[in-house]
mmCIF file of C-alpha atoms and ligand atoms in Angstrom:
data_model
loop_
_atom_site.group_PDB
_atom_site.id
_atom_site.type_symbol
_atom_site.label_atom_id
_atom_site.label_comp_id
_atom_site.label_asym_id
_atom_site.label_seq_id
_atom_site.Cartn_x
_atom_site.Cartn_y
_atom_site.Cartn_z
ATOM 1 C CA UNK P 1 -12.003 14.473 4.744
ATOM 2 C CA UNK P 2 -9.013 12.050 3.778
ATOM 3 C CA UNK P 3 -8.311 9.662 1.165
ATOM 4 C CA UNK P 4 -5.545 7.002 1.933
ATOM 5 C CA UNK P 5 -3.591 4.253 -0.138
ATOM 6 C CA UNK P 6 -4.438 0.172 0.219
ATOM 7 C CA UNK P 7 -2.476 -2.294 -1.197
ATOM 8 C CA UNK P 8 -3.697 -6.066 -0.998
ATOM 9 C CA UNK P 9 0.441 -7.412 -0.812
ATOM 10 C CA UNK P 10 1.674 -10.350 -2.206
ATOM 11 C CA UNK P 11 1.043 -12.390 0.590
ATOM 12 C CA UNK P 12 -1.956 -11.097 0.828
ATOM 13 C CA UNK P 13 -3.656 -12.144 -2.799
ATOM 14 C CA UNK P 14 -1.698 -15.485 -2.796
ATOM 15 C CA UNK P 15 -3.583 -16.743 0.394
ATOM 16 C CA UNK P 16 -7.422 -15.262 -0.270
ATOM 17 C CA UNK P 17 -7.459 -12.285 1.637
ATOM 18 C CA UNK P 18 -8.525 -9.745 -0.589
ATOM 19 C CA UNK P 19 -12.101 -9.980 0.044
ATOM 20 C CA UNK P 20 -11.479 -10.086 3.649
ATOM 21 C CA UNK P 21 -9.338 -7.079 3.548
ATOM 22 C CA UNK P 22 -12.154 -4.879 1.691
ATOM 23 C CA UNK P 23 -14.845 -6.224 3.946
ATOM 24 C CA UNK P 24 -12.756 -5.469 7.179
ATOM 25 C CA UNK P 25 -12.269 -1.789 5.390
ATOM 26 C CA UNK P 26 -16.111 -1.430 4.882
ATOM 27 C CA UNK P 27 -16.549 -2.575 8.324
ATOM 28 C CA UNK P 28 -14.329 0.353 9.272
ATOM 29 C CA UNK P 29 -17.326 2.710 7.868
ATOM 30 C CA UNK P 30 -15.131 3.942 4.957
ATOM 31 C CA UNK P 31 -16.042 4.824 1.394
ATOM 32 C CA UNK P 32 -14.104 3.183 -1.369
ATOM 33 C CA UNK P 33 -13.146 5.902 -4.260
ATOM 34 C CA UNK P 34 -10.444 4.154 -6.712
ATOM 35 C CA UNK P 35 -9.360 0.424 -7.358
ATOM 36 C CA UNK P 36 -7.097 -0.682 -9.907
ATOM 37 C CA UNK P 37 -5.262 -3.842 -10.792
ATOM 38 C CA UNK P 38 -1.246 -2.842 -11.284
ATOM 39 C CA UNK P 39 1.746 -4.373 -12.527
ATOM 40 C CA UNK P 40 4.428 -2.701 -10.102
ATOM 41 C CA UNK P 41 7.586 -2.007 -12.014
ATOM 42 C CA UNK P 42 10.668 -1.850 -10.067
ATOM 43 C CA UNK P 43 10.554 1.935 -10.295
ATOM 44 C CA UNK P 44 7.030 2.090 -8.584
ATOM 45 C CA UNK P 45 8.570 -0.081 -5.917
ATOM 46 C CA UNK P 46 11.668 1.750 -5.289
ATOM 47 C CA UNK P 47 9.321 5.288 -5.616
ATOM 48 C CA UNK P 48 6.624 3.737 -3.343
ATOM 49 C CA UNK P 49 9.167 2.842 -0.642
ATOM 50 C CA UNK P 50 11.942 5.416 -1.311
ATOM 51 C CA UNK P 51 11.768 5.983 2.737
ATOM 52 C CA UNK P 52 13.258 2.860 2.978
ATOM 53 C CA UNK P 53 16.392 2.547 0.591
ATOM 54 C CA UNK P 54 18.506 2.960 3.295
ATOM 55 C CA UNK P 55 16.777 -0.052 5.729
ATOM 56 C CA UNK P 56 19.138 -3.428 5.252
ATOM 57 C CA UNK P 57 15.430 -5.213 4.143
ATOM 58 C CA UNK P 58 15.005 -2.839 1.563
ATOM 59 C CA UNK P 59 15.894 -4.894 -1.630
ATOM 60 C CA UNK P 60 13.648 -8.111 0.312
ATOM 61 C CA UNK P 61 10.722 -5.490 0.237
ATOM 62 C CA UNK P 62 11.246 -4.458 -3.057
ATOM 63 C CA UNK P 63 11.318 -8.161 -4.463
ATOM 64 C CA UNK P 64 8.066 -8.660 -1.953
ATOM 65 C CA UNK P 65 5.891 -5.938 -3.151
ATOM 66 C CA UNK P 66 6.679 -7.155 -6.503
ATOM 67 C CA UNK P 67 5.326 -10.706 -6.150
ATOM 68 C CA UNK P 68 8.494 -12.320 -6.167
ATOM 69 C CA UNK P 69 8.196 -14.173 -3.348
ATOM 70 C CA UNK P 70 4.440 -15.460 -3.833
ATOM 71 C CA UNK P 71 4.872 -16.173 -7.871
ATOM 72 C CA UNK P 72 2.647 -13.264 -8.634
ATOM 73 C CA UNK P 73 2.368 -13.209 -12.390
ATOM 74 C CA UNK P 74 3.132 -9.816 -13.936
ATOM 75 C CA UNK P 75 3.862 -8.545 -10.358
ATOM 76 C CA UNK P 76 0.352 -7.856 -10.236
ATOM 77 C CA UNK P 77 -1.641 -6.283 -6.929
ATOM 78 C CA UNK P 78 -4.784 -4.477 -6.425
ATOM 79 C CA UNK P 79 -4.659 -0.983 -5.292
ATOM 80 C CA UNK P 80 -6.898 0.840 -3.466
ATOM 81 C CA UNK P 81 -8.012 4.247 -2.436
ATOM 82 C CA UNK P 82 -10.737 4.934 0.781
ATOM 83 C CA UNK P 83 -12.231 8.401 2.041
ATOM 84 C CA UNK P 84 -13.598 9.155 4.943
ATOM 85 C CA UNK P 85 -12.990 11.469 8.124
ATOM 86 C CA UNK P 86 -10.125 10.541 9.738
ATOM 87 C CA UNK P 87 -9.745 7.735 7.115
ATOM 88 C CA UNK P 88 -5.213 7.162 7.191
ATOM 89 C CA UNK P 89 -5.719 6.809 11.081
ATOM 90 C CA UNK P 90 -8.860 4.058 10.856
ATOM 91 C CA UNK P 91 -7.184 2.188 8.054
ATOM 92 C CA UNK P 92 -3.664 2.491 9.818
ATOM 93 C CA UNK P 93 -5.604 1.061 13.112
ATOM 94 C CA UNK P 94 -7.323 -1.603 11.138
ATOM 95 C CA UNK P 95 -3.996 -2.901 9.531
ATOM 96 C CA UNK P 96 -2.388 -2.779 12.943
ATOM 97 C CA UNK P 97 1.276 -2.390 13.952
ATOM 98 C CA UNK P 98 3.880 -3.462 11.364
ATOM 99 C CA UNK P 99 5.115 -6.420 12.505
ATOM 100 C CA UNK P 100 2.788 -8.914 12.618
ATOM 101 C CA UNK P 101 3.547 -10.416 15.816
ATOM 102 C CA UNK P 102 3.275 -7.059 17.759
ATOM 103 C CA UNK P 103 -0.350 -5.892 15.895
ATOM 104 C CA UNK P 104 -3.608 -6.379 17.994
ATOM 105 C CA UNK P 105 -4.800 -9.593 17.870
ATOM 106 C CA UNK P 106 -8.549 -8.848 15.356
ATOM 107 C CA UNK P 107 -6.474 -6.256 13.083
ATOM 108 C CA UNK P 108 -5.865 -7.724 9.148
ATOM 109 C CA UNK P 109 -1.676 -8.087 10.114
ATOM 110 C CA UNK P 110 -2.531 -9.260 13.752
ATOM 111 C CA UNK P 111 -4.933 -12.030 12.425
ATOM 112 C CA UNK P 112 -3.514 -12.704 9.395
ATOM 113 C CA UNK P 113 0.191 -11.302 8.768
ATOM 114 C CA UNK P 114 3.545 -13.825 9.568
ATOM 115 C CA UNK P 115 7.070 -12.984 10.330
ATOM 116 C CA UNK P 116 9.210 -15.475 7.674
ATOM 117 C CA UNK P 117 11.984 -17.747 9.001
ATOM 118 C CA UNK P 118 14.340 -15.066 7.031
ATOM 119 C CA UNK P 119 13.000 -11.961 9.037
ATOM 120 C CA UNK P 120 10.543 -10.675 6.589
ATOM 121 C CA UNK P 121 7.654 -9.226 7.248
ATOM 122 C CA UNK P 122 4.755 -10.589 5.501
ATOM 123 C CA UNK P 123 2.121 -8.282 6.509
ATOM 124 C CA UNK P 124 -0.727 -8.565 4.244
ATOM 125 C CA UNK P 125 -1.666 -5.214 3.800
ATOM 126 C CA UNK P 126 0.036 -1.567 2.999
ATOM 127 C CA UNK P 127 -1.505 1.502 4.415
ATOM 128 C CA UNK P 128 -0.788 5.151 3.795
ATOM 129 C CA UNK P 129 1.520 6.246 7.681
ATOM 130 C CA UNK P 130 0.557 9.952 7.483
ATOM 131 C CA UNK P 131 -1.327 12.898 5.699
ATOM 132 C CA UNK P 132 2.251 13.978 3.670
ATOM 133 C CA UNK P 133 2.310 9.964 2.589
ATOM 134 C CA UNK P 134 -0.944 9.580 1.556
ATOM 135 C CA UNK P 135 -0.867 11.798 -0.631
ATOM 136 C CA UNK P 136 2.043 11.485 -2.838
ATOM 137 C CA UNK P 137 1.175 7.606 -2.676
ATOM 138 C CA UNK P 138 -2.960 8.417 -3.870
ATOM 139 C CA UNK P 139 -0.936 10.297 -6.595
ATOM 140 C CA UNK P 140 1.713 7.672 -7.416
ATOM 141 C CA UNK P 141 -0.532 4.757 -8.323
ATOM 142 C CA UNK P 142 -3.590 6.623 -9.322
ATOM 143 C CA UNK P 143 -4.254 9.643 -11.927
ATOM 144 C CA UNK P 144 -6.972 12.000 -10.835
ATOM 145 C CA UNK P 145 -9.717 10.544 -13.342
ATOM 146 C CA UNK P 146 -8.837 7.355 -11.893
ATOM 147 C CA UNK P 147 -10.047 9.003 -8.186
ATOM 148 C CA UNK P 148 -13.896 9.338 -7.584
ATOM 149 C CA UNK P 149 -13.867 13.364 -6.592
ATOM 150 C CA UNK P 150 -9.840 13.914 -5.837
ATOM 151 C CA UNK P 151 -8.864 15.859 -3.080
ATOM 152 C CA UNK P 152 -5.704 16.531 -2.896
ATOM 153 C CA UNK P 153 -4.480 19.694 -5.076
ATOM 154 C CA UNK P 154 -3.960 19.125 -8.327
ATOM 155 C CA UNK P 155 -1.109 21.333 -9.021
ATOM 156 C CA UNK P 156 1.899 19.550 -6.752
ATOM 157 C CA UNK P 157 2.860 16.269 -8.854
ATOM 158 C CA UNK P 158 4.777 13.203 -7.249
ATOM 159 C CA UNK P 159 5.637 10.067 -8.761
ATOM 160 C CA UNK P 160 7.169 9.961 -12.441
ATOM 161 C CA UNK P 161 6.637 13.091 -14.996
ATOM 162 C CA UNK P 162 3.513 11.551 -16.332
ATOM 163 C CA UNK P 163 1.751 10.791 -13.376
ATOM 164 C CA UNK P 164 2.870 13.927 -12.550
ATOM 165 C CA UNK P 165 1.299 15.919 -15.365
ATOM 166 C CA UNK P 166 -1.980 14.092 -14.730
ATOM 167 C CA UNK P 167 -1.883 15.831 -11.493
ATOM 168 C CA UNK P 168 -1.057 19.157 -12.772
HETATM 169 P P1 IDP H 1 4.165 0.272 7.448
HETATM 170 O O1 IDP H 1 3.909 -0.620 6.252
HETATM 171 O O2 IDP H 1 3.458 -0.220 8.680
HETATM 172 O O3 IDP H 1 3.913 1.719 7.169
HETATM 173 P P2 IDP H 1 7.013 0.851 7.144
HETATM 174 O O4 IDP H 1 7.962 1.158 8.235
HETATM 175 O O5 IDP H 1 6.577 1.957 6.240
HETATM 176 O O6 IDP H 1 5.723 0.137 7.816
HETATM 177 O O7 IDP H 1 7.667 -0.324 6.301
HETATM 178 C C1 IDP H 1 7.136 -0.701 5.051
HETATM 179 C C2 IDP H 1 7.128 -2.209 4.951
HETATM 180 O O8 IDP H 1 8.467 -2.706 5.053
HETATM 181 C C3 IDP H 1 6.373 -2.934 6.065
HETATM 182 O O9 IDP H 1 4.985 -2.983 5.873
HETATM 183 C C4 IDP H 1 7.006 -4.296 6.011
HETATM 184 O O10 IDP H 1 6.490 -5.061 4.921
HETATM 185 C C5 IDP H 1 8.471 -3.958 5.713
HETATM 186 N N1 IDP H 1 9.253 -3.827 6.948
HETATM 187 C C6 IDP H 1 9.265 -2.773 7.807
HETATM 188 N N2 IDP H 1 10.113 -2.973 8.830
HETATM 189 C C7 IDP H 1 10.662 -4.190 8.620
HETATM 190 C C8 IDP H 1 11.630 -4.956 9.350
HETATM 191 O O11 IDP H 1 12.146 -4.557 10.402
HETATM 192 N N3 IDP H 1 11.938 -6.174 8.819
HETATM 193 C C9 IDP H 1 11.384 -6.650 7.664
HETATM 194 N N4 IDP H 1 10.485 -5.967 6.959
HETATM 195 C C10 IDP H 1 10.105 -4.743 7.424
HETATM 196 MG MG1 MG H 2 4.851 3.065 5.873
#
């Protein structure tokens, strides 16, 4: 059993697509456990995407995830956690492939996502890449209580020292 991280992006809320995104997920057979409406800070963007900080579109994706570019008020986004067997694969597969113009036509970025005129990717949805990511991301935006029956162990915190006690 695996529990993986959703985000409904910027682009994402600002044209409709939340409900789409969760139906498309439930169509996927997988069982929602946590959702939660969060203000990202500029230190749960750089932590979220600290992979990144090196990539020349880093700063763009920080400013993205944040709502900058969609006039998000209070940087807002909904965050999202499913379970299920084999669930980071199945959401990863119904996101499709990062950029939007090389994922499947039918997956959420294939259908929906857009390449910008200044080379960002607008991509509608974030999805937890592997087992090692999805679990210091389920742990970055959520605390345990927050998590219908957490898996992952409760004694190796991530994120900042409070979200990090909750784990503990
Ligand atoms: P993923 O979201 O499919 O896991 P990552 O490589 O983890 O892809 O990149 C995180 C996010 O950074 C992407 O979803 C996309 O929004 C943005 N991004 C990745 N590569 C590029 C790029 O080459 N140009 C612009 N934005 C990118
Ligand atoms: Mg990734």
């Amino acid at each position: 059993m695996e529990q993986t991280l959703v985000l409904i992006k910027p682009d994402g809320a600002k044209r409709k697509l939340t409900g789409l995104v969760i139906d498309r997920l439930d169509g996927a057979g997988l069982r929602l456990v946590a959702a939660k409406v969060v203000s990202v800070s500029e230190e749960l963007a750089r932590r979220h995407y600290r992979m990144l900080k090196d990539k020349p579109f880093f700063e763009n994706l920080i400013q993205y995830i944040r709502g900058k570019f969609h006039e998000i008020p209070d940087s807002q986004i909904l965050a999202l956690v499913y379970e299920g067997e084999g669930a980071i694969a199945r959401v990863r597969q119904a996101a499709g492939a990062t950029n939007p113009e090389e994922a499947a036509p039918g997956t959420i970025r294939g259908s929906f996502g857009r390449v910008t005129t200044k080379g960002q990717f607008e991509n509608v949805v974030h999805a937890s890449g592997n087992a090692e990511d999805a679990e210091f991301e389920v742990k970055l935006w959520f605390t345990p209580a927050e998590v219908l029956h957490p898996i992952y162990p409760v004694t190796r915190g991530n994120g900042t020292k409070a979200e990090a006690a909750a784990w503990s």
